[in-house]
PDB file of C-alpha atoms in Angstrom:
ATOM      1  CA  MET A  43      -0.127   0.264  -0.040  1.00  0.00           C
ATOM      2  CA  SER A  44       1.486   3.170  -1.073  1.00  0.00           C
ATOM      3  CA  ASP A  45       1.978   5.879   1.640  1.00  0.00           C
ATOM      4  CA  LEU A  46       1.540   8.560  -0.888  1.00  0.00           C
ATOM      5  CA  PRO A  47      -1.565   9.705  -2.957  1.00  0.00           C
ATOM      6  CA  ILE A  48      -1.658   7.782  -6.036  1.00  0.00           C
ATOM      7  CA  SER A  49      -2.864   9.741  -9.258  1.00  0.00           C
ATOM      8  CA  LEU A  50      -5.414   7.561 -11.616  1.00  0.00           C
ATOM      9  CA  GLY A  51      -4.596   9.014 -14.527  1.00  0.00           C
ATOM     10  CA  ASP A  52      -0.880   8.229 -13.987  1.00  0.00           C
ATOM     11  CA  VAL A  53      -1.739   4.711 -13.287  1.00  0.00           C
ATOM     12  CA  LEU A  54      -3.666   4.416 -16.498  1.00  0.00           C
ATOM     13  CA  ALA A  55      -0.855   6.405 -18.693  1.00  0.00           C
ATOM     14  CA  SER A  56       1.718   3.743 -17.653  1.00  0.00           C
ATOM     15  CA  PHE A  57       0.251   0.809 -19.580  1.00  0.00           C
ATOM     16  CA  GLU A  58      -1.759   0.101 -22.715  1.00  0.00           C
ATOM     17  CA  ALA A  59      -3.066  -3.358 -22.340  1.00  0.00           C
ATOM     18  CA  LEU A  60      -6.805  -3.801 -22.880  1.00  0.00           C
ATOM     19  CA  TRP A  61      -9.083  -5.574 -20.102  1.00  0.00           C
ATOM     20  CA  SER A  62      -6.062  -5.914 -17.815  1.00  0.00           C
ATOM     21  CA  PRO A  63      -6.714  -4.532 -14.453  1.00  0.00           C
ATOM     22  CA  ARG A  64      -3.962  -2.614 -12.221  1.00  0.00           C
ATOM     23  CA  ILE A  65      -4.308  -2.975  -8.573  1.00  0.00           C
ATOM     24  CA  VAL A  66      -3.986   0.540  -7.419  1.00  0.00           C
ATOM     25  CA  THR A  67      -4.521   0.403  -3.693  1.00  0.00           C
ATOM     26  CA  ARG A  68      -6.009  -2.375  -1.152  1.00  0.00           C
ATOM     27  CA  VAL A  69      -8.710  -1.726   1.145  1.00  0.00           C
ATOM     28  CA  ASN A  70      -8.714  -4.396   3.935  1.00  0.00           C
ATOM     29  CA  ASP A  71      -8.929  -7.432   1.776  1.00  0.00           C
ATOM     30  CA  TYR A  72     -10.173  -5.561  -1.401  1.00  0.00           C
ATOM     31  CA  ASP A  73      -8.448  -4.402  -4.442  1.00  0.00           C
ATOM     32  CA  VAL A  74      -8.899  -1.250  -6.024  1.00  0.00           C
ATOM     33  CA  ARG A  75      -8.347  -1.691  -9.729  1.00  0.00           C
ATOM     34  CA  VAL A  76      -8.470   0.470 -12.820  1.00  0.00           C
ATOM     35  CA  ALA A  77      -8.467  -0.790 -16.398  1.00  0.00           C
ATOM     36  CA  LYS A  78      -8.494   0.395 -20.041  1.00  0.00           C
ATOM     37  CA  VAL A  79     -11.171  -1.256 -21.993  1.00  0.00           C
ATOM     38  CA  GLU A  80     -12.361  -1.400 -25.594  1.00  0.00           C
ATOM     39  CA  GLY A  81     -14.435  -3.754 -27.662  1.00  0.00           C
ATOM     40  CA  GLU A  82     -15.998  -6.861 -25.847  1.00  0.00           C
ATOM     41  CA  HIS A  83     -14.924  -8.558 -22.955  1.00  0.00           C
ATOM     42  CA  ILE A  84     -16.983 -12.027 -22.182  1.00  0.00           C
ATOM     43  CA  TRP A  85     -19.768 -13.227 -20.338  1.00  0.00           C
ATOM     44  CA  HIS A  86     -18.881 -14.411 -17.037  1.00  0.00           C
ATOM     45  CA  ALA A  87     -19.981 -14.347 -13.462  1.00  0.00           C
ATOM     46  CA  HIS A  88     -18.651 -14.109  -9.933  1.00  0.00           C
ATOM     47  CA  ASP A  89     -20.260 -16.430  -7.755  1.00  0.00           C
ATOM     48  CA  ASN A  90     -19.323 -15.037  -4.059  1.00  0.00           C
ATOM     49  CA  THR A  91     -18.752 -11.364  -4.850  1.00  0.00           C
ATOM     50  CA  ASP A  92     -20.420  -8.308  -6.348  1.00  0.00           C
ATOM     51  CA  GLU A  93     -18.423  -6.245  -8.607  1.00  0.00           C
ATOM     52  CA  PHE A  94     -18.464  -2.529  -8.520  1.00  0.00           C
ATOM     53  CA  PHE A  95     -17.620  -0.299 -11.665  1.00  0.00           C
ATOM     54  CA  LEU A  96     -16.904   3.343 -12.041  1.00  0.00           C
ATOM     55  CA  VAL A  97     -16.707   4.821 -15.331  1.00  0.00           C
ATOM     56  CA  LEU A  98     -13.735   7.407 -15.278  1.00  0.00           C
ATOM     57  CA  ASP A  99     -13.558   8.161 -18.795  1.00  0.00           C
ATOM     58  CA  GLY A 100     -15.616   6.900 -21.955  1.00  0.00           C
ATOM     59  CA  ARG A 101     -18.759   4.768 -21.876  1.00  0.00           C
ATOM     60  CA  LEU A 102     -19.005   1.007 -20.568  1.00  0.00           C
ATOM     61  CA  LEU A 103     -21.502  -0.941 -21.260  1.00  0.00           C
ATOM     62  CA  ILE A 104     -22.545  -4.151 -18.979  1.00  0.00           C
ATOM     63  CA  SER A 105     -24.675  -6.609 -20.499  1.00  0.00           C
ATOM     64  CA  LEU A 106     -26.865  -8.611 -17.775  1.00  0.00           C
ATOM     65  CA  ARG A 107     -28.547 -12.050 -17.909  1.00  0.00           C
ATOM     66  CA  GLU A 108     -31.168 -11.766 -15.174  1.00  0.00           C
ATOM     67  CA  ALA A 109     -34.124 -13.862 -13.813  1.00  0.00           C
ATOM     68  CA  THR A 110     -36.290 -11.798 -16.164  1.00  0.00           C
ATOM     69  CA  GLY A 111     -34.017 -11.920 -19.280  1.00  0.00           C
ATOM     70  CA  GLU A 112     -31.182 -10.036 -20.802  1.00  0.00           C
ATOM     71  CA  ARG A 113     -30.564  -6.319 -20.621  1.00  0.00           C
ATOM     72  CA  THR A 114     -27.757  -3.825 -20.986  1.00  0.00           C
ATOM     73  CA  VAL A 115     -27.065  -0.804 -18.918  1.00  0.00           C
ATOM     74  CA  THR A 116     -24.883   2.258 -19.928  1.00  0.00           C
ATOM     75  CA  LEU A 117     -22.533   3.875 -17.755  1.00  0.00           C
ATOM     76  CA  SER A 118     -21.046   7.188 -18.817  1.00  0.00           C
ATOM     77  CA  ARG A 119     -18.317   9.074 -16.936  1.00  0.00           C
ATOM     78  CA  GLY A 120     -18.834   9.481 -13.369  1.00  0.00           C
ATOM     79  CA  GLU A 121     -21.389   7.043 -13.295  1.00  0.00           C
ATOM     80  CA  VAL A 122     -21.563   3.751 -11.215  1.00  0.00           C
ATOM     81  CA  PHE A 123     -22.622  -0.038 -11.162  1.00  0.00           C
ATOM     82  CA  THR A 124     -22.702  -2.704  -8.989  1.00  0.00           C
ATOM     83  CA  VAL A 125     -23.154  -6.258 -10.656  1.00  0.00           C
ATOM     84  CA  PRO A 126     -24.760  -8.470  -8.083  1.00  0.00           C
ATOM     85  CA  LYS A 127     -23.058 -11.785  -7.117  1.00  0.00           C
ATOM     86  CA  GLY A 128     -24.187 -14.714  -9.239  1.00  0.00           C
ATOM     87  CA  VAL A 129     -25.364 -12.653 -12.052  1.00  0.00           C
ATOM     88  CA  GLU A 130     -23.838 -13.479 -15.460  1.00  0.00           C
ATOM     89  CA  HIS A 131     -22.515 -10.127 -17.131  1.00  0.00           C
ATOM     90  CA  LYS A 132     -20.578  -9.050 -20.318  1.00  0.00           C
ATOM     91  CA  PRO A 133     -18.639  -5.566 -20.022  1.00  0.00           C
ATOM     92  CA  SER A 134     -18.043  -3.971 -23.411  1.00  0.00           C
ATOM     93  CA  ALA A 135     -16.893  -0.515 -24.497  1.00  0.00           C
ATOM     94  CA  PRO A 136     -17.339   0.057 -28.209  1.00  0.00           C
ATOM     95  CA  ASP A 137     -15.506   3.279 -28.233  1.00  0.00           C
ATOM     96  CA  GLY A 138     -13.002   2.728 -25.357  1.00  0.00           C
ATOM     97  CA  ALA A 139     -13.400   3.453 -21.549  1.00  0.00           C
ATOM     98  CA  ARG A 140     -11.335   3.771 -18.443  1.00  0.00           C
ATOM     99  CA  ILE A 141     -12.909   2.160 -15.184  1.00  0.00           C
ATOM    100  CA  LEU A 142     -12.315   1.791 -11.727  1.00  0.00           C
ATOM    101  CA  MET A 143     -13.371  -1.413 -10.045  1.00  0.00           C
ATOM    102  CA  PHE A 144     -13.352  -2.481  -6.333  1.00  0.00           C
ATOM    103  CA  GLU A 145     -13.646  -6.282  -5.584  1.00  0.00           C
ATOM    104  CA  PRO A 146     -12.028  -9.088  -3.290  1.00  0.00           C
ATOM    105  CA  THR A 147      -8.527  -9.342  -3.700  1.00  0.00           C
ATOM    106  CA  GLY A 148      -7.986 -12.243  -5.593  1.00  0.00           C
ATOM    107  CA  THR A 149     -11.130 -12.063  -7.835  1.00  0.00           C
ATOM    108  CA  PRO A 150     -10.281 -13.279 -11.417  1.00  0.00           C
ATOM    109  CA  SER A 151     -11.402 -10.787 -13.947  1.00  0.00           C
ATOM    110  CA  THR A 152     -13.084 -13.701 -16.094  1.00  0.00           C
ATOM    111  CA  GLY A 153     -15.339 -15.013 -12.742  1.00  0.00           C
ATOM    112  CA  ASP A 154     -15.942 -18.460 -11.626  1.00  0.00           C
ATOM    113  CA  ARG A 155     -17.946 -19.253 -14.480  1.00  0.00           C
ATOM    114  CA  HIS A 156     -17.437 -17.949 -18.125  1.00  0.00           C
ATOM    115  CA  GLU A 157     -17.745 -18.660 -21.795  1.00  0.00           C
ATOM    116  CA  GLU A 158     -14.846 -19.980 -23.896  1.00  0.00           C
ATOM    117  CA  ILE A 159     -12.030 -17.287 -23.721  1.00  0.00           C
ATOM    118  CA  PRO A 160     -10.569 -15.585 -26.813  1.00  0.00           C
ATOM    119  CA  ALA A 161      -6.943 -14.638 -27.194  1.00  0.00           C
ATOM    120  CA  HIS A 162      -7.691 -10.774 -26.560  1.00  0.00           C
ATOM    121  CA  ILE A 163      -8.960 -11.536 -22.847  1.00  0.00           C
ATOM    122  CA  GLU A 164      -6.456 -12.135 -20.392  1.00  0.00           C
ATOM    123  CA  VAL A 165      -7.430 -14.117 -17.091  1.00  0.00           C
ATOM    124  CA  THR A 166      -6.300 -12.222 -14.264  1.00  0.00           C
ATOM    125  CA  THR A 167      -6.433 -11.108 -10.602  1.00  0.00           C
ATOM    126  CA  GLY A 168      -4.951  -7.748 -11.400  1.00  0.00           C
ATOM    127  CA  HIS A 169      -1.196  -6.612 -11.839  1.00  0.00           C
TER     128      HIS A 169
ATOM    129  CA  MET B 106     -28.877  -1.647  -4.716  1.00  0.00           C
ATOM    130  CA  SER B 107     -30.011   0.009  -7.562  1.00  0.00           C
ATOM    131  CA  ASP B 108     -30.468  -2.008 -10.680  1.00  0.00           C
ATOM    132  CA  LEU B 109     -29.597   1.015 -12.839  1.00  0.00           C
ATOM    133  CA  PRO B 110     -26.530   2.902 -12.898  1.00  0.00           C
ATOM    134  CA  ILE B 111     -25.958   6.029 -10.877  1.00  0.00           C
ATOM    135  CA  SER B 112     -24.589   9.095 -11.749  1.00  0.00           C
ATOM    136  CA  LEU B 113     -22.192  10.432  -8.817  1.00  0.00           C
ATOM    137  CA  GLY B 114     -23.011  14.156 -10.076  1.00  0.00           C
ATOM    138  CA  ASP B 115     -26.537  13.737  -9.469  1.00  0.00           C
ATOM    139  CA  VAL B 116     -26.324  12.351  -6.118  1.00  0.00           C
ATOM    140  CA  LEU B 117     -23.743  14.916  -5.041  1.00  0.00           C
ATOM    141  CA  ALA B 118     -26.175  17.818  -6.415  1.00  0.00           C
ATOM    142  CA  SER B 119     -29.382  16.283  -4.466  1.00  0.00           C
ATOM    143  CA  PHE B 120     -27.776  17.553  -0.827  1.00  0.00           C
ATOM    144  CA  GLU B 121     -25.680  20.479   0.684  1.00  0.00           C
ATOM    145  CA  ALA B 122     -24.656  18.866   4.110  1.00  0.00           C
ATOM    146  CA  LEU B 123     -20.689  19.089   4.383  1.00  0.00           C
ATOM    147  CA  TRP B 124     -19.028  16.095   6.007  1.00  0.00           C
ATOM    148  CA  SER B 125     -22.209  13.878   5.831  1.00  0.00           C
ATOM    149  CA  PRO B 126     -21.648  10.876   3.331  1.00  0.00           C
ATOM    150  CA  ARG B 127     -24.412   9.616   1.178  1.00  0.00           C
ATOM    151  CA  ILE B 128     -24.558   5.870   0.521  1.00  0.00           C
ATOM    152  CA  VAL B 129     -24.525   5.266  -3.302  1.00  0.00           C
ATOM    153  CA  THR B 130     -24.337   1.640  -3.517  1.00  0.00           C
ATOM    154  CA  ARG B 131     -23.302  -1.225  -1.933  1.00  0.00           C
ATOM    155  CA  VAL B 132     -20.564  -3.889  -2.782  1.00  0.00           C
ATOM    156  CA  ASN B 133     -21.210  -7.233  -0.395  1.00  0.00           C
ATOM    157  CA  ASP B 134     -20.443  -5.888   3.126  1.00  0.00           C
ATOM    158  CA  TYR B 135     -18.944  -2.479   2.065  1.00  0.00           C
ATOM    159  CA  ASP B 136     -20.521   0.913   1.154  1.00  0.00           C
ATOM    160  CA  VAL B 137     -19.290   3.357  -1.554  1.00  0.00           C
ATOM    161  CA  ARG B 138     -20.235   6.711  -0.031  1.00  0.00           C
ATOM    162  CA  VAL B 139     -19.703  10.184  -1.573  1.00  0.00           C
ATOM    163  CA  ALA B 140     -19.333  13.601   0.297  1.00  0.00           C
ATOM    164  CA  LYS B 141     -19.164  17.029   0.120  1.00  0.00           C
ATOM    165  CA  VAL B 142     -16.379  18.575   2.316  1.00  0.00           C
ATOM    166  CA  GLU B 143     -14.938  21.770   3.327  1.00  0.00           C
ATOM    167  CA  GLY B 144     -13.142  23.259   6.321  1.00  0.00           C
ATOM    168  CA  GLU B 145     -11.601  20.767   8.857  1.00  0.00           C
ATOM    169  CA  HIS B 146     -13.346  17.256  10.074  1.00  0.00           C
ATOM    170  CA  ILE B 147     -11.599  15.883  13.378  1.00  0.00           C
ATOM    171  CA  TRP B 148      -8.934  13.556  14.425  1.00  0.00           C
ATOM    172  CA  HIS B 149     -10.003   9.957  14.580  1.00  0.00           C
ATOM    173  CA  ALA B 150      -8.998   6.523  13.983  1.00  0.00           C
ATOM    174  CA  HIS B 151     -11.035   3.183  12.530  1.00  0.00           C
ATOM    175  CA  ASP B 152      -9.446   0.303  14.762  1.00  0.00           C
ATOM    176  CA  ASN B 153     -10.860  -2.495  12.721  1.00  0.00           C
ATOM    177  CA  THR B 154     -10.625  -1.006   8.858  1.00  0.00           C
ATOM    178  CA  ASP B 155      -8.783   0.976   6.259  1.00  0.00           C
ATOM    179  CA  GLU B 156     -10.646   3.669   4.605  1.00  0.00           C
ATOM    180  CA  PHE B 157     -10.264   4.677   0.772  1.00  0.00           C
ATOM    181  CA  PHE B 158     -10.713   7.992  -0.387  1.00  0.00           C
ATOM    182  CA  LEU B 159     -11.035   9.313  -4.061  1.00  0.00           C
ATOM    183  CA  VAL B 160     -11.131  13.009  -4.718  1.00  0.00           C
ATOM    184  CA  LEU B 161     -13.957  13.712  -7.347  1.00  0.00           C
ATOM    185  CA  ASP B 162     -13.445  17.289  -7.320  1.00  0.00           C
ATOM    186  CA  GLY B 163     -11.392  19.874  -5.438  1.00  0.00           C
ATOM    187  CA  ARG B 164      -8.565  19.012  -3.091  1.00  0.00           C
ATOM    188  CA  LEU B 165      -8.585  16.972  -0.029  1.00  0.00           C
ATOM    189  CA  LEU B 166      -5.780  17.267   2.673  1.00  0.00           C
ATOM    190  CA  ILE B 167      -5.421  14.150   5.097  1.00  0.00           C
ATOM    191  CA  SER B 168      -3.252  14.857   8.028  1.00  0.00           C
ATOM    192  CA  LEU B 169      -2.000  11.427   9.715  1.00  0.00           C
ATOM    193  CA  ARG B 170      -0.185  10.559  12.798  1.00  0.00           C
ATOM    194  CA  GLU B 171       2.136   7.745  12.430  1.00  0.00           C
ATOM    195  CA  ALA B 172       4.823   6.208  14.420  1.00  0.00           C
ATOM    196  CA  THR B 173       7.207   8.571  12.694  1.00  0.00           C
ATOM    197  CA  GLY B 174       5.356  11.741  13.331  1.00  0.00           C
ATOM    198  CA  GLU B 175       2.755  13.795  12.019  1.00  0.00           C
ATOM    199  CA  ARG B 176       2.420  14.491   8.280  1.00  0.00           C
ATOM    200  CA  THR B 177      -0.288  15.843   5.587  1.00  0.00           C
ATOM    201  CA  VAL B 178      -0.978  14.240   2.477  1.00  0.00           C
ATOM    202  CA  THR B 179      -2.721  16.388  -0.317  1.00  0.00           C
ATOM    203  CA  LEU B 180      -4.958  14.323  -3.018  1.00  0.00           C
ATOM    204  CA  SER B 181      -6.192  16.536  -5.985  1.00  0.00           C
ATOM    205  CA  ARG B 182      -8.877  15.479  -8.467  1.00  0.00           C
ATOM    206  CA  GLY B 183      -8.354  11.825  -9.574  1.00  0.00           C
ATOM    207  CA  GLU B 184      -6.187  11.084  -6.823  1.00  0.00           C
ATOM    208  CA  VAL B 185      -6.348   8.234  -4.404  1.00  0.00           C
ATOM    209  CA  PHE B 186      -5.360   7.145  -0.995  1.00  0.00           C
ATOM    210  CA  THR B 187      -6.094   4.481   1.616  1.00  0.00           C
ATOM    211  CA  VAL B 188      -5.670   5.421   5.312  1.00  0.00           C
ATOM    212  CA  PRO B 189      -4.397   2.172   7.006  1.00  0.00           C
ATOM    213  CA  LYS B 190      -6.602   0.974   9.836  1.00  0.00           C
ATOM    214  CA  GLY B 191      -5.770   2.237  13.228  1.00  0.00           C
ATOM    215  CA  VAL B 192      -3.914   5.361  12.086  1.00  0.00           C
ATOM    216  CA  GLU B 193      -5.216   8.681  13.713  1.00  0.00           C
ATOM    217  CA  HIS B 194      -6.300  10.958  10.540  1.00  0.00           C
ATOM    218  CA  LYS B 195      -7.962  14.348  10.388  1.00  0.00           C
ATOM    219  CA  PRO B 196      -9.263  15.172   6.774  1.00  0.00           C
ATOM    220  CA  SER B 197      -9.561  18.877   5.695  1.00  0.00           C
ATOM    221  CA  ALA B 198     -10.509  20.822   2.728  1.00  0.00           C
ATOM    222  CA  PRO B 199      -9.846  24.077   3.021  1.00  0.00           C
ATOM    223  CA  ASP B 200     -11.437  25.392  -0.329  1.00  0.00           C
ATOM    224  CA  GLY B 201     -13.991  22.368  -0.489  1.00  0.00           C
ATOM    225  CA  ALA B 202     -13.883  18.853  -2.073  1.00  0.00           C
ATOM    226  CA  ARG B 203     -16.130  16.102  -3.391  1.00  0.00           C
ATOM    227  CA  ILE B 204     -14.840  12.749  -2.234  1.00  0.00           C
ATOM    228  CA  LEU B 205     -15.774   9.023  -2.635  1.00  0.00           C
ATOM    229  CA  MET B 206     -15.009   6.588   0.247  1.00  0.00           C
ATOM    230  CA  PHE B 207     -15.040   2.666   0.189  1.00  0.00           C
ATOM    231  CA  GLU B 208     -15.537   1.202   3.734  1.00  0.00           C
ATOM    232  CA  PRO B 209     -17.335  -1.206   5.318  1.00  0.00           C
ATOM    233  CA  THR B 210     -21.048  -0.963   5.915  1.00  0.00           C
ATOM    234  CA  GLY B 211     -21.618   0.576   9.348  1.00  0.00           C
ATOM    235  CA  THR B 212     -18.175   2.360   9.548  1.00  0.00           C
ATOM    236  CA  PRO B 213     -18.977   5.366  11.492  1.00  0.00           C
ATOM    237  CA  SER B 214     -17.648   8.736  10.091  1.00  0.00           C
ATOM    238  CA  THR B 215     -15.647   9.639  13.162  1.00  0.00           C
ATOM    239  CA  GLY B 216     -14.233   6.370  13.740  1.00  0.00           C
ATOM    240  CA  ASP B 217     -13.908   4.235  16.854  1.00  0.00           C
ATOM    241  CA  ARG B 218     -11.639   6.689  18.615  1.00  0.00           C
ATOM    242  CA  HIS B 219     -11.866  10.572  18.096  1.00  0.00           C
ATOM    243  CA  GLU B 220     -11.414  13.991  19.832  1.00  0.00           C
ATOM    244  CA  GLU B 221     -14.260  16.199  20.941  1.00  0.00           C
ATOM    245  CA  ILE B 222     -16.746  16.377  18.052  1.00  0.00           C
ATOM    246  CA  PRO B 223     -17.644  20.098  17.529  1.00  0.00           C
ATOM    247  CA  ALA B 224     -21.347  21.163  16.103  1.00  0.00           C
ATOM    248  CA  HIS B 225     -20.371  21.203  12.465  1.00  0.00           C
ATOM    249  CA  ILE B 226     -19.587  17.237  12.547  1.00  0.00           C
ATOM    250  CA  GLU B 227     -22.271  14.807  12.298  1.00  0.00           C
ATOM    251  CA  VAL B 228     -21.639  11.209  13.654  1.00  0.00           C
ATOM    252  CA  THR B 229     -22.950   9.015  11.009  1.00  0.00           C
ATOM    253  CA  THR B 230     -22.735   5.850   9.472  1.00  0.00           C
ATOM    254  CA  GLY B 231     -23.781   7.233   6.048  1.00  0.00           C
ATOM    255  CA  HIS B 232     -27.361   8.196   4.686  1.00  0.00           C
TER     256      HIS B 232
END
């Protein structure tokens, strides 16, 4: 844990990889992660945790498969959304976005259940 | 938990009270809170939890009493800092700021140990 403030912009400027979250700081046993995203992630679900998204820049879509059917929410800059645990979801960002996430340390970016993982999607618990 | 995205700007525009956090969403047993702050909070410590700050707008100072002495970190917009559990700290914002916090649900804004609480500081676990 850094003993100095950390600029999210500096962290985001330090790498180019898409869908590859960086751990900015820890809060107890949770990570604060930031990521650059563009295009489509995959359908996946976290069986044991909610997942929090804040859009820092751009526009993030999160498709959700719920009991009532499938829908997509759109988050613009400064908007937040929590995906409840167990809900299958697929993030996407047609025009690119920068996002902040809050989730338990060790949570894999592709969840506990997921569709086949294409080459452009990394399986990671954050760097 | 809202099933639609929430604009942090809309939440912050919905109230005027200073040092009076609003709970925006929950992530497992954690709150995401936002607050408007200006002037000085009080020295306090959370014995059982770290506390995460992100500055959305303005400038936040956090004074810290550590084993090595007292110091103050300054967070500008887009900067984050985690106060480790047990560390006495005093947030202040001479020119005002809007901040986001992550902390366990039920965490009091004035910590588990604190100096005398002046009239302008509310004791709350968030609204």
